[in-house]
mmCIF file of C-alpha atoms in Angstrom:
data_model
loop_
_atom_site.group_PDB
_atom_site.id
_atom_site.type_symbol
_atom_site.label_atom_id
_atom_site.label_comp_id
_atom_site.label_asym_id
_atom_site.label_seq_id
_atom_site.Cartn_x
_atom_site.Cartn_y
_atom_site.Cartn_z
ATOM 1 C CA MET K 1 25.054 -6.735 -30.242
ATOM 2 C CA LYS K 2 23.969 -7.899 -33.895
ATOM 3 C CA THR K 3 24.818 -5.461 -36.369
ATOM 4 C CA LEU K 4 23.806 -6.118 -40.110
ATOM 5 C CA PRO K 5 26.769 -4.957 -42.260
ATOM 6 C CA ILE K 6 25.746 -2.489 -45.068
ATOM 7 C CA ASN K 7 27.105 -0.611 -47.354
ATOM 8 C CA VAL K 8 25.786 3.083 -47.614
ATOM 9 C CA VAL K 9 26.531 5.771 -50.304
ATOM 10 C CA ILE K 10 26.548 9.045 -48.056
ATOM 11 C CA GLU K 11 28.235 10.971 -50.981
ATOM 12 C CA GLY K 12 26.010 14.290 -51.244
ATOM 13 C CA LEU K 13 24.271 13.214 -48.246
ATOM 14 C CA PRO K 14 23.259 15.615 -45.832
ATOM 15 C CA VAL K 15 24.657 14.347 -42.740
ATOM 16 C CA LEU K 16 24.405 16.302 -39.191
ATOM 17 C CA VAL K 17 26.871 16.150 -36.431
ATOM 18 C CA ILE K 18 26.154 17.534 -33.295
ATOM 19 C CA GLY K 19 29.469 18.762 -31.021
ATOM 20 C CA GLY K 20 32.121 20.530 -31.467
ATOM 21 C CA ASP K 21 35.145 19.173 -29.872
ATOM 22 C CA PHE K 22 37.784 16.641 -31.181
ATOM 23 C CA GLU K 23 35.357 13.171 -31.510
ATOM 24 C CA ALA K 24 33.083 15.692 -33.604
ATOM 25 C CA TYR K 25 36.331 16.168 -35.811
ATOM 26 C CA GLU K 26 37.191 12.405 -35.782
ATOM 27 C CA LYS K 27 33.561 11.609 -37.140
ATOM 28 C CA VAL K 28 33.314 14.582 -39.461
ATOM 29 C CA GLU K 29 36.425 13.525 -41.266
ATOM 30 C CA LYS K 30 35.897 10.087 -41.645
ATOM 31 C CA LEU K 31 32.191 11.474 -42.761
ATOM 32 C CA LEU K 32 34.389 13.768 -45.483
ATOM 33 C CA ALA K 33 36.167 10.954 -47.159
ATOM 34 C CA PHE K 34 32.995 9.908 -48.522
ATOM 35 C CA GLY K 35 31.303 12.848 -49.914
ATOM 36 C CA ALA K 36 28.797 13.560 -47.506
ATOM 37 C CA GLU K 37 27.695 16.997 -46.977
ATOM 38 C CA ILE K 38 28.107 17.937 -42.993
ATOM 39 C CA THR K 39 26.668 20.401 -41.045
ATOM 40 C CA VAL K 40 27.824 20.350 -38.061
ATOM 41 C CA LEU K 41 25.671 22.080 -34.842
ATOM 42 C CA SER K 42 27.591 23.044 -31.973
ATOM 43 C CA PRO K 43 27.705 26.907 -30.295
ATOM 44 C CA THR K 44 31.604 26.547 -30.665
ATOM 45 C CA LEU K 45 34.355 24.686 -32.948
ATOM 46 C CA ASN K 46 37.431 23.112 -31.762
ATOM 47 C CA ALA K 47 40.550 24.147 -34.199
ATOM 48 C CA ASP K 48 40.647 21.023 -36.535
ATOM 49 C CA LEU K 49 36.298 21.242 -37.461
ATOM 50 C CA GLN K 50 37.201 25.892 -37.493
ATOM 51 C CA THR K 51 39.814 24.973 -40.527
ATOM 52 C CA LEU K 52 37.495 22.547 -42.195
ATOM 53 C CA LEU K 53 34.617 25.783 -41.621
ATOM 54 C CA ASP K 54 37.312 27.909 -42.839
ATOM 55 C CA ASP K 55 38.382 25.995 -46.020
ATOM 56 C CA GLU K 56 34.571 25.610 -46.739
ATOM 57 C CA LYS K 57 34.654 21.817 -46.264
ATOM 58 C CA ILE K 58 31.639 21.892 -43.667
ATOM 59 C CA GLU K 59 28.691 24.226 -43.144
ATOM 60 C CA HIS K 60 28.498 25.597 -38.953
ATOM 61 C CA ARG K 61 25.235 26.332 -37.485
ATOM 62 C CA ALA K 62 26.915 27.866 -33.778
ATOM 63 C CA GLU K 63 23.864 26.804 -32.111
ATOM 64 C CA ARG K 64 22.450 24.858 -29.410
ATOM 65 C CA TYR K 65 20.388 21.633 -30.347
ATOM 66 C CA THR K 66 16.728 21.459 -30.518
ATOM 67 C CA ALA K 67 14.319 19.284 -32.182
ATOM 68 C CA ASP K 68 14.237 21.692 -35.656
ATOM 69 C CA ASN K 69 17.490 21.331 -36.356
ATOM 70 C CA LEU K 70 17.084 17.567 -36.916
ATOM 71 C CA GLU K 71 14.840 18.806 -40.277
ATOM 72 C CA GLY K 72 16.314 17.873 -43.791
ATOM 73 C CA TYR K 73 19.007 15.310 -42.841
ATOM 74 C CA ARG K 74 19.055 11.642 -43.003
ATOM 75 C CA LEU K 75 21.907 10.869 -40.710
ATOM 76 C CA VAL K 76 22.865 12.438 -37.122
ATOM 77 C CA PHE K 77 25.691 12.282 -35.080
ATOM 78 C CA VAL K 78 26.144 13.230 -31.588
ATOM 79 C CA ALA K 79 29.708 13.758 -29.970
ATOM 80 C CA ASP K 80 30.079 15.702 -26.897
ATOM 81 C CA LEU K 81 26.698 16.083 -25.190
ATOM 82 C CA GLU K 82 25.637 14.133 -22.056
ATOM 83 C CA GLU K 83 24.300 11.276 -22.438
ATOM 84 C CA SER K 84 20.530 12.535 -21.319
ATOM 85 C CA VAL K 85 20.564 14.736 -24.128
ATOM 86 C CA ARG K 86 22.228 12.210 -26.430
ATOM 87 C CA GLU K 87 18.738 10.278 -25.164
ATOM 88 C CA GLN K 88 16.655 13.200 -26.584
ATOM 89 C CA ILE K 89 18.595 14.032 -29.549
ATOM 90 C CA ARG K 90 18.003 9.798 -30.778
ATOM 91 C CA GLU K 91 14.500 10.229 -29.624
ATOM 92 C CA ASP K 92 13.899 12.997 -31.884
ATOM 93 C CA SER K 93 15.920 11.454 -35.223
ATOM 94 C CA ARG K 94 13.773 8.171 -34.634
ATOM 95 C CA GLU K 95 10.430 9.639 -34.824
ATOM 96 C CA LEU K 96 11.617 11.548 -38.100
ATOM 97 C CA GLY K 97 12.371 8.357 -39.548
ATOM 98 C CA LEU K 98 16.383 9.540 -39.342
ATOM 99 C CA LEU K 99 19.265 7.111 -38.633
ATOM 100 C CA PHE K 100 21.572 8.127 -35.512
ATOM 101 C CA ASN K 101 24.606 7.465 -34.105
ATOM 102 C CA ALA K 102 25.919 8.612 -30.548
ATOM 103 C CA VAL K 103 29.677 8.504 -30.555
ATOM 104 C CA ASP K 104 31.354 5.925 -27.884
ATOM 105 C CA MET K 105 27.603 5.074 -27.255
ATOM 106 C CA PRO K 106 26.679 2.039 -28.864
ATOM 107 C CA HIS K 107 23.633 1.011 -26.711
ATOM 108 C CA LEU K 108 22.247 4.594 -28.321
ATOM 109 C CA CYS K 109 23.027 4.002 -31.965
ATOM 110 C CA ASP K 110 21.258 2.911 -34.768
ATOM 111 C CA PHE K 111 24.126 2.058 -36.550
ATOM 112 C CA ILE K 112 28.202 1.689 -35.420
ATOM 113 C CA MET K 113 30.395 2.962 -38.241
ATOM 114 C CA PRO K 114 32.946 0.051 -38.233
ATOM 115 C CA ALA K 115 37.127 0.206 -39.077
ATOM 116 C CA CYS K 116 37.609 -0.114 -42.558
ATOM 117 C CA VAL K 117 40.206 -0.904 -45.010
ATOM 118 C CA GLN K 118 39.531 1.109 -48.132
ATOM 119 C CA GLY K 119 41.089 0.864 -50.977
ATOM 120 C CA ASN K 120 39.878 2.548 -54.887
ATOM 121 C CA ASN K 121 37.268 -0.157 -55.227
ATOM 122 C CA PHE K 122 36.740 -2.093 -52.277
ATOM 123 C CA THR K 123 35.828 -1.693 -48.640
ATOM 124 C CA ILE K 124 36.368 -4.259 -45.628
ATOM 125 C CA ALA K 125 34.775 -3.406 -42.523
ATOM 126 C CA ILE K 126 35.642 -4.845 -39.098
ATOM 127 C CA CYS K 127 32.924 -4.143 -36.384
ATOM 128 C CA THR K 128 32.826 -5.372 -32.669
ATOM 129 C CA GLY K 129 30.001 -4.150 -31.873
ATOM 130 C CA GLY K 130 31.431 -1.237 -29.955
ATOM 131 C CA LYS K 131 33.022 -3.567 -27.276
ATOM 132 C CA ALA K 132 36.522 -2.944 -28.656
ATOM 133 C CA ALA K 133 37.511 -0.570 -30.583
ATOM 134 C CA GLY K 134 41.330 -1.039 -30.460
ATOM 135 C CA LEU K 135 40.894 -4.508 -31.437
ATOM 136 C CA SER K 136 39.112 -3.092 -34.647
ATOM 137 C CA ARG K 137 42.233 -0.697 -35.448
ATOM 138 C CA GLN K 138 44.565 -3.173 -34.936
ATOM 139 C CA LEU K 139 42.951 -5.872 -37.366
ATOM 140 C CA ARG K 140 42.606 -2.656 -39.675
ATOM 141 C CA GLU K 141 45.959 -2.483 -39.755
ATOM 142 C CA GLN K 142 47.145 -6.239 -40.523
ATOM 143 C CA LEU K 143 44.524 -6.371 -43.148
ATOM 144 C CA GLU K 144 45.781 -2.994 -44.858
ATOM 145 C CA ALA K 145 49.338 -4.821 -44.892
ATOM 146 C CA SER K 146 47.781 -7.867 -46.471
ATOM 147 C CA VAL K 147 45.451 -6.720 -49.662
ATOM 148 C CA SER K 148 47.599 -3.587 -50.800
ATOM 149 C CA GLN K 149 47.505 -5.079 -54.150
ATOM 150 C CA GLU K 150 44.038 -5.764 -54.209
ATOM 151 C CA ASP K 151 42.913 -2.712 -55.815
ATOM 152 C CA GLU K 152 44.980 -3.763 -59.274
ATOM 153 C CA ILE K 153 43.796 -7.370 -58.936
ATOM 154 C CA LEU K 154 40.012 -5.753 -59.067
ATOM 155 C CA ASP K 155 40.550 -3.867 -61.981
ATOM 156 C CA VAL K 156 41.691 -6.216 -63.902
ATOM 157 C CA LEU K 157 38.603 -8.475 -62.872
ATOM 158 C CA ASP K 158 36.261 -5.604 -63.346
ATOM 159 C CA SER K 159 37.220 -5.271 -67.280
ATOM 160 C CA ILE K 160 37.081 -9.159 -67.717
ATOM 161 C CA ARG K 161 33.512 -9.712 -65.809
ATOM 162 C CA THR K 162 32.465 -6.541 -68.457
ATOM 163 C CA ILE K 163 33.911 -8.605 -71.368
ATOM 164 C CA PHE K 164 32.364 -11.830 -70.061
ATOM 165 C CA LYS K 165 28.856 -10.049 -69.437
ATOM 166 C CA ARG K 166 28.808 -9.586 -73.025
ATOM 167 C CA LYS K 167 30.587 -13.034 -74.085
ATOM 168 C CA PHE K 168 28.151 -15.499 -71.770
ATOM 169 C CA ASN K 169 24.971 -15.387 -71.266
ATOM 170 C CA THR K 170 24.146 -16.697 -67.793
ATOM 171 C CA PHE K 171 25.826 -16.291 -64.420
ATOM 172 C CA SER K 172 27.264 -19.800 -64.109
ATOM 173 C CA GLU K 173 28.848 -19.471 -67.191
ATOM 174 C CA ARG K 174 30.368 -16.735 -66.446
ATOM 175 C CA ARG K 175 31.728 -17.218 -63.055
ATOM 176 C CA ASN K 176 32.990 -21.168 -64.409
ATOM 177 C CA HIS K 177 35.174 -19.048 -66.800
ATOM 178 C CA VAL K 178 36.902 -16.535 -64.796
ATOM 179 C CA TRP K 179 37.735 -19.433 -61.837
ATOM 180 C CA ALA K 180 39.461 -20.969 -64.994
ATOM 181 C CA ILE K 181 41.346 -18.129 -65.935
ATOM 182 C CA LEU K 182 41.998 -17.322 -61.980
ATOM 183 C CA LYS K 183 43.099 -21.183 -61.394
ATOM 184 C CA GLU K 184 45.305 -20.847 -64.350
ATOM 185 C CA LEU K 185 47.007 -17.720 -62.882
ATOM 186 C CA GLU K 186 47.439 -19.326 -59.978
ATOM 187 C CA ALA K 187 49.363 -22.142 -61.623
ATOM 188 C CA ILE K 188 51.982 -19.714 -63.277
ATOM 189 C CA GLU K 189 52.455 -17.881 -60.146
ATOM 190 C CA GLU K 190 53.043 -21.252 -58.735
ATOM 191 C CA LYS K 191 55.531 -21.995 -61.183
ATOM 192 C CA ALA K 192 57.407 -19.026 -61.476
ATOM 193 C CA GLY K 193 57.698 -18.927 -57.646
ATOM 194 C CA ALA K 194 59.390 -22.375 -58.149
ATOM 195 C CA GLU K 195 61.960 -21.461 -60.572
ATOM 196 C CA VAL K 196 63.354 -18.847 -58.681
#
């Protein structure tokens, strides 16, 4: 399955998570990190979801699913229901133009949530099309170890970019000057390494 990699701003976005078990909790935890406004639809909640509700981090509707439950949401996640129910929710979601995700059922999904390396200024996503979540996790861990200083570099580059946007009129002028600075920094770093 081919997927288009896009980064979606979900801060403040109303998101519905259907299910009250550990799978639902894992999905809610990921979504909360990006500022989504989450409602969990399930007759019962596991202890972790109940804690999030008690801490007022999520809303809860203690009901069984009906198509009316989809009104007002932009993204729909389904966690712990039978495949036939997930298929019905997918059909209902599509009729309303909502994006749908079924945990561990990529063939039903409109989108897949990749494993992410998340910095303050960047996101690197790893997606295996739902075929090998363990491999995605392993690649994420390897990348996390190798990009630990990138946020600091990105802050510096953003400052340079802001100055260059004021100073140079075209993108190519800005790009050429940035590359020249980066090459000079690389040369200084190599020289410092050689002297050690």
